[in-house]
GROMACS .gro file of C-alpha atoms in nm:
model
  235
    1UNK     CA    1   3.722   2.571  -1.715
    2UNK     CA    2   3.407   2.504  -1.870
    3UNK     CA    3   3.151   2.758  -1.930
    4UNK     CA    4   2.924   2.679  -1.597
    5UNK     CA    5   3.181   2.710  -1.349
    6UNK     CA    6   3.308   3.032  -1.550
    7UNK     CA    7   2.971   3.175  -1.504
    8UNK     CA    8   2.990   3.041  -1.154
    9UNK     CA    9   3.300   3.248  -1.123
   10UNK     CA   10   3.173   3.562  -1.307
   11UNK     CA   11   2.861   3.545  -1.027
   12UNK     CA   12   3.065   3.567  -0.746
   13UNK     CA   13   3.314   3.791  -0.876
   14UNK     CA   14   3.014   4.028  -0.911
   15UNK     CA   15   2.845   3.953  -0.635
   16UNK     CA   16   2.817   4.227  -0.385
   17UNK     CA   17   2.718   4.012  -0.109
   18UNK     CA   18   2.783   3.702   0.077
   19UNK     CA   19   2.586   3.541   0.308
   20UNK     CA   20   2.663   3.227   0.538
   21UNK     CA   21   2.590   2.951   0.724
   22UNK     CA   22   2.744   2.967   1.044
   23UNK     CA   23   2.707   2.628   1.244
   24UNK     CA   24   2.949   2.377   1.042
   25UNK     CA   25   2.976   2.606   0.765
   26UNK     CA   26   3.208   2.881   0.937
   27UNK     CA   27   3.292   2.654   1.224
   28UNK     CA   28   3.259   2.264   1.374
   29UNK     CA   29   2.940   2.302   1.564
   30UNK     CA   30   2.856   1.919   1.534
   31UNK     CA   31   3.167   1.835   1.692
   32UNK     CA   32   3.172   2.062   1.999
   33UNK     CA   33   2.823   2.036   2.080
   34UNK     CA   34   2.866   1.628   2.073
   35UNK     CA   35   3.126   1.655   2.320
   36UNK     CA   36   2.934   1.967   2.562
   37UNK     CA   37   2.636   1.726   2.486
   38UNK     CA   38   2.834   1.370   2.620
   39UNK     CA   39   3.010   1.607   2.911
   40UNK     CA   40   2.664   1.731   3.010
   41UNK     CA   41   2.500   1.385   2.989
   42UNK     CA   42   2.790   1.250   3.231
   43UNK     CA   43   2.704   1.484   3.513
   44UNK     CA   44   2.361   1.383   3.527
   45UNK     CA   45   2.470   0.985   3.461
   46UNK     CA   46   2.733   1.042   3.820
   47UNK     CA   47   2.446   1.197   3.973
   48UNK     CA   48   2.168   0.993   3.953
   49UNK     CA   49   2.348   0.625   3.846
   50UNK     CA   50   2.129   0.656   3.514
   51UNK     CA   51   2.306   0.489   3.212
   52UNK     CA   52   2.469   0.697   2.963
   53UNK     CA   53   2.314   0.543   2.682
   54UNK     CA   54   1.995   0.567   2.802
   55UNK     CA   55   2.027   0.909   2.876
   56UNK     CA   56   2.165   0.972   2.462
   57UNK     CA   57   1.878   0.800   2.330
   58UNK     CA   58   1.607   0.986   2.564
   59UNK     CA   59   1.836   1.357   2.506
   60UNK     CA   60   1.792   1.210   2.139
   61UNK     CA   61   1.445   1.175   2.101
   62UNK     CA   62   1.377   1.543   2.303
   63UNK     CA   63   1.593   1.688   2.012
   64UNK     CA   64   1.409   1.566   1.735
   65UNK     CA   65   1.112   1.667   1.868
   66UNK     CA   66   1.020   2.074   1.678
   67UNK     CA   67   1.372   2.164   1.559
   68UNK     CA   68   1.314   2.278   1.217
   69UNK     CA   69   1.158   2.612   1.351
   70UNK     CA   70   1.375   2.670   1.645
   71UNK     CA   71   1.522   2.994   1.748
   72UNK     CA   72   1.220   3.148   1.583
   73UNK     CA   73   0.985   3.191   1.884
   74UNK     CA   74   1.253   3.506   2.011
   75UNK     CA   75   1.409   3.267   2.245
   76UNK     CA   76   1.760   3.197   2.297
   77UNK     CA   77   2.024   2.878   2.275
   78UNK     CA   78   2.059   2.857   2.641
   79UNK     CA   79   1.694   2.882   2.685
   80UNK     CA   80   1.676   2.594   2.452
   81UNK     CA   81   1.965   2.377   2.620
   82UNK     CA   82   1.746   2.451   2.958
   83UNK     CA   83   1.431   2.345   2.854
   84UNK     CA   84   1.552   2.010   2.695
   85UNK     CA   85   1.788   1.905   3.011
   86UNK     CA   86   1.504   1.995   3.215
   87UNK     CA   87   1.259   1.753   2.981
   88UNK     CA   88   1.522   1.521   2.989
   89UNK     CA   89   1.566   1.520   3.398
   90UNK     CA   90   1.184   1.495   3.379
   91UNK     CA   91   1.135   1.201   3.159
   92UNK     CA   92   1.349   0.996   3.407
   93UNK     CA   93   1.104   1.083   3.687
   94UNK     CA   94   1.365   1.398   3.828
   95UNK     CA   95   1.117   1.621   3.852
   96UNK     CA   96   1.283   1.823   4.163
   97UNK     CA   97   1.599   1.798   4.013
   98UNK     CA   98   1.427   1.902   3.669
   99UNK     CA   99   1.271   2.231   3.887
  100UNK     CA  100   1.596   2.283   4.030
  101UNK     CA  101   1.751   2.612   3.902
  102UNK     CA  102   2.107   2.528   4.096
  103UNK     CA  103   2.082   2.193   3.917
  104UNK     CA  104   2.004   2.294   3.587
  105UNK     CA  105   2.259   2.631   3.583
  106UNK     CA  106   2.486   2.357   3.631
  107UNK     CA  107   2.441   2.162   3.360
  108UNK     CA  108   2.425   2.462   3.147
  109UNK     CA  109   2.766   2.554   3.262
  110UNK     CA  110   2.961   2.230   3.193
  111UNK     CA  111   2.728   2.243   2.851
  112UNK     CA  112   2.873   2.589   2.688
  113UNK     CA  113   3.221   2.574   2.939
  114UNK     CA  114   3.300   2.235   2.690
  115UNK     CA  115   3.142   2.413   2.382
  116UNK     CA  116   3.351   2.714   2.371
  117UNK     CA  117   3.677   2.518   2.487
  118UNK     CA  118   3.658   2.303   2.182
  119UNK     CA  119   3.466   2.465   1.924
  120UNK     CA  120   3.690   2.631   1.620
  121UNK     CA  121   3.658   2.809   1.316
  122UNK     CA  122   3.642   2.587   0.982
  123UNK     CA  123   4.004   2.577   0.828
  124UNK     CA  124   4.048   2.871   0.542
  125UNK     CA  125   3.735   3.102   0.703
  126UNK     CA  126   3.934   3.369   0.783
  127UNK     CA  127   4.142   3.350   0.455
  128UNK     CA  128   3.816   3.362   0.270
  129UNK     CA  129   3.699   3.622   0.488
  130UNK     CA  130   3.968   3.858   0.377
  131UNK     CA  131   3.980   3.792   0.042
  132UNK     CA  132   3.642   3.865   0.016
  133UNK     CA  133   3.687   4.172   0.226
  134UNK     CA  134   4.007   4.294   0.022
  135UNK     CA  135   3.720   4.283  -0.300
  136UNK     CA  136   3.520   4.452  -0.140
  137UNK     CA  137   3.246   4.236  -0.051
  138UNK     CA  138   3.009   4.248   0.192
  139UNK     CA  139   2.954   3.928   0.420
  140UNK     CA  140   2.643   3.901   0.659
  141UNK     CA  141   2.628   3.624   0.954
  142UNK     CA  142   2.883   3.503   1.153
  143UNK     CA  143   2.989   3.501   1.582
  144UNK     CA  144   3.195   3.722   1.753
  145UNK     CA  145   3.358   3.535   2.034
  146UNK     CA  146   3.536   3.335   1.735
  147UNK     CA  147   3.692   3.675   1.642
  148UNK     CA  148   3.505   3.758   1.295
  149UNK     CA  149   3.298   4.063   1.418
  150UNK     CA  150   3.527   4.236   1.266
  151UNK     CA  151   3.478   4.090   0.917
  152UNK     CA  152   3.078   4.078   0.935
  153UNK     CA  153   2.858   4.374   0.766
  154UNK     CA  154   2.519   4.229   0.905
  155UNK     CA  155   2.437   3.935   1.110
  156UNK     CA  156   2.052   3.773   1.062
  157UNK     CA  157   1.941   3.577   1.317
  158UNK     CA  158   1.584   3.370   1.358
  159UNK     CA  159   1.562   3.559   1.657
  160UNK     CA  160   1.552   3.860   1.567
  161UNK     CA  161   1.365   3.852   1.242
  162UNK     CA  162   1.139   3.554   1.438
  163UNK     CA  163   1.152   3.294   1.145
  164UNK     CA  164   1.376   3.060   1.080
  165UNK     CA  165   1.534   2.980   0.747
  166UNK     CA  166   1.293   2.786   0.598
  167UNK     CA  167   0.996   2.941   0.667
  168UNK     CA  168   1.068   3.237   0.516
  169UNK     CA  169   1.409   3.441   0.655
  170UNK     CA  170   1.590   3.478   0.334
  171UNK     CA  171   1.331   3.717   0.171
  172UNK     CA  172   1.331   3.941   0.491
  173UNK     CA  173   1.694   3.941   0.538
  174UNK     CA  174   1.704   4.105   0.185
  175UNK     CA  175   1.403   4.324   0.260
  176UNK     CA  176   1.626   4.462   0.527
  177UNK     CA  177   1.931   4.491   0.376
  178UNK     CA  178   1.735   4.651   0.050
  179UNK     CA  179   1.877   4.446  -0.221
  180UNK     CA  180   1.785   4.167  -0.463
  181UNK     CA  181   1.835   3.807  -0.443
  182UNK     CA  182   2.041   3.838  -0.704
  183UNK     CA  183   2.311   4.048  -0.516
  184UNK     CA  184   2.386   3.791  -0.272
  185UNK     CA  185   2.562   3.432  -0.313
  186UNK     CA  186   2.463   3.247  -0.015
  187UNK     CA  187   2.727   2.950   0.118
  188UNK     CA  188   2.596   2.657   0.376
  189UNK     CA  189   2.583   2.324   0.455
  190UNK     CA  190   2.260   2.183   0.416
  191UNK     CA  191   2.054   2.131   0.139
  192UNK     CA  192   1.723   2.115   0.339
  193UNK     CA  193   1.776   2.463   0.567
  194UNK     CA  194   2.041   2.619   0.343
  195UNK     CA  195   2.010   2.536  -0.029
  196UNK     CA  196   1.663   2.467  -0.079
  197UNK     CA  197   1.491   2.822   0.068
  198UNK     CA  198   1.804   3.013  -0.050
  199UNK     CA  199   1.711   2.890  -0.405
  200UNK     CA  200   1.335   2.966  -0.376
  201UNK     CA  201   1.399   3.311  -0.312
  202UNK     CA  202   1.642   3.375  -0.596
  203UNK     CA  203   2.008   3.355  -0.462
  204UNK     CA  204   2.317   3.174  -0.606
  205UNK     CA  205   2.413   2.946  -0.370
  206UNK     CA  206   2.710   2.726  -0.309
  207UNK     CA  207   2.659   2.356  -0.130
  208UNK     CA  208   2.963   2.340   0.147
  209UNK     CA  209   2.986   2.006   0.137
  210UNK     CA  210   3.341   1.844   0.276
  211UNK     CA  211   3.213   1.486   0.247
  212UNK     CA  212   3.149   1.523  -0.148
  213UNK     CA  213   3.340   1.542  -0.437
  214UNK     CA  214   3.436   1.937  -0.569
  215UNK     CA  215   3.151   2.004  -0.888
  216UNK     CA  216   3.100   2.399  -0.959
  217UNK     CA  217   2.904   2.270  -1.231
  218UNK     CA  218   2.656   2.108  -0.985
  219UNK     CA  219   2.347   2.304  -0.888
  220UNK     CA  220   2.354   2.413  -0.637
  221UNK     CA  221   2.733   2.416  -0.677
  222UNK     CA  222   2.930   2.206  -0.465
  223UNK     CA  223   3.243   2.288  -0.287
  224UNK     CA  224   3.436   2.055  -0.044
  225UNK     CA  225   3.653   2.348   0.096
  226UNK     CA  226   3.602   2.706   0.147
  227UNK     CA  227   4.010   2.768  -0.016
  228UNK     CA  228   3.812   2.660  -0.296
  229UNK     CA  229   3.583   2.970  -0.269
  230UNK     CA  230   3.843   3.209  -0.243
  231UNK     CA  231   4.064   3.046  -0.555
  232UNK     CA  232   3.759   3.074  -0.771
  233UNK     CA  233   3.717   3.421  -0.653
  234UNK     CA  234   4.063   3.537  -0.704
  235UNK     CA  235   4.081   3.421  -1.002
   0.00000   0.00000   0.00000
């Protein structure tokens, strides 16, 4: 082991905190919400004879559309999902089907019925999970219904601290919790939302990146499985 990934080691080791991504970093969000997203996209395709590809490339372009700061305006997912289906009903001319609350609740319930039959946890979380735990670590974010609330010391959201993560959450997440960047190693999956304002504001971070080749030398370092979190930390 080379003396960057020992120091790598040493950090975590020492760290008293860890904080993580939860959307394809704890579990597979971009699967599950591609298939609630197709399943929800069918219903309105059967009821209005509108191709499905059309309806992916107009849902497409209402997605890109203000995502980076989502979640920070207070309000919630299924707000979100409601707004967009609506604005997608809309932009096909639906307008009374886009008002319709019946209509829409609908849509909303095929949407998170198919994304909580189908999403699950990241292989090796919950091994992770309690080896940090059984060294005593602390761990802030993660989701209850995929039975981790009992493993989570703190859970920062955009909604409730109203910014998202990179316009400035990091910093107040530590404000709140009282401690220094320096006492947290923070784990996710993107570079631009995760790595980048993580970095800024001090912490040690770790790239989960399963697509990549395994570099604790890297900075940020890059893992492409969380087992290899918890070897390095057992160590």
């Amino acid at each position: 082991m080379d003396d960057k990934a020992k120091d790598l080691r040493r950090a975590l080791r020492q760290s008293p905190w860890f904080g993580f991504d939860l959307d394809d970093t704890l579990h597979e969000f971009r699967k599950a919400s591609g298939a609630a997203t197709t399943a929800t996209l069918t219903r309105i395709s059967n009821a209005h004879q509108i191709e499905i590809s059309c309806l992916k490339s107009a849902y497409s372009k209402i997605l890109s559309q203000g995502t980076s700061g989502a979640f920070s305006d207070g309000k919630t997912s299924h707000q979100y999902r409601r707004e967009r289906f609506s604005a997608l009903l809309a932009s096909f001319s639906l307008t009374a089907t886009a008002n319709s609350p019946e209509f829409l609740a609908g849509l909303l319930d095929t949407y998170e019925h198919t994304l909580t039959s189908i999403l699950e946890l990241k292989p090796d979380v919950l091994d992770l999970f309690v080896q940090l735990r059984r060294m005593g670590k602390k761990i802030a974010r993660t989701i209850e219904a995929l039975g981790l609330s009992d493993k989570i010391d703190f859970l920062a959201t955009t909604n409730r601290f109203g910014v998202a993560k990179v316009d400035g959450l990091f910093p107040r997440v530590l404000a709140h919790l009282d401690i220094q960047a320096t006492d947290m190693v923070y784990i996710g999956d993107s570079q631009e939302r995760d790595m980048v304002p993580a970095m800024e504001c001090g912490m040690r971070t770790i790239h989960y990146a399963e697509n990549e080749n395994f570099d604790p030398t890297a900075v940020p370092a890059k893992f492409d499985t969380l087992a290899k979190i918890a070897h390095l930390v057992s160590e």
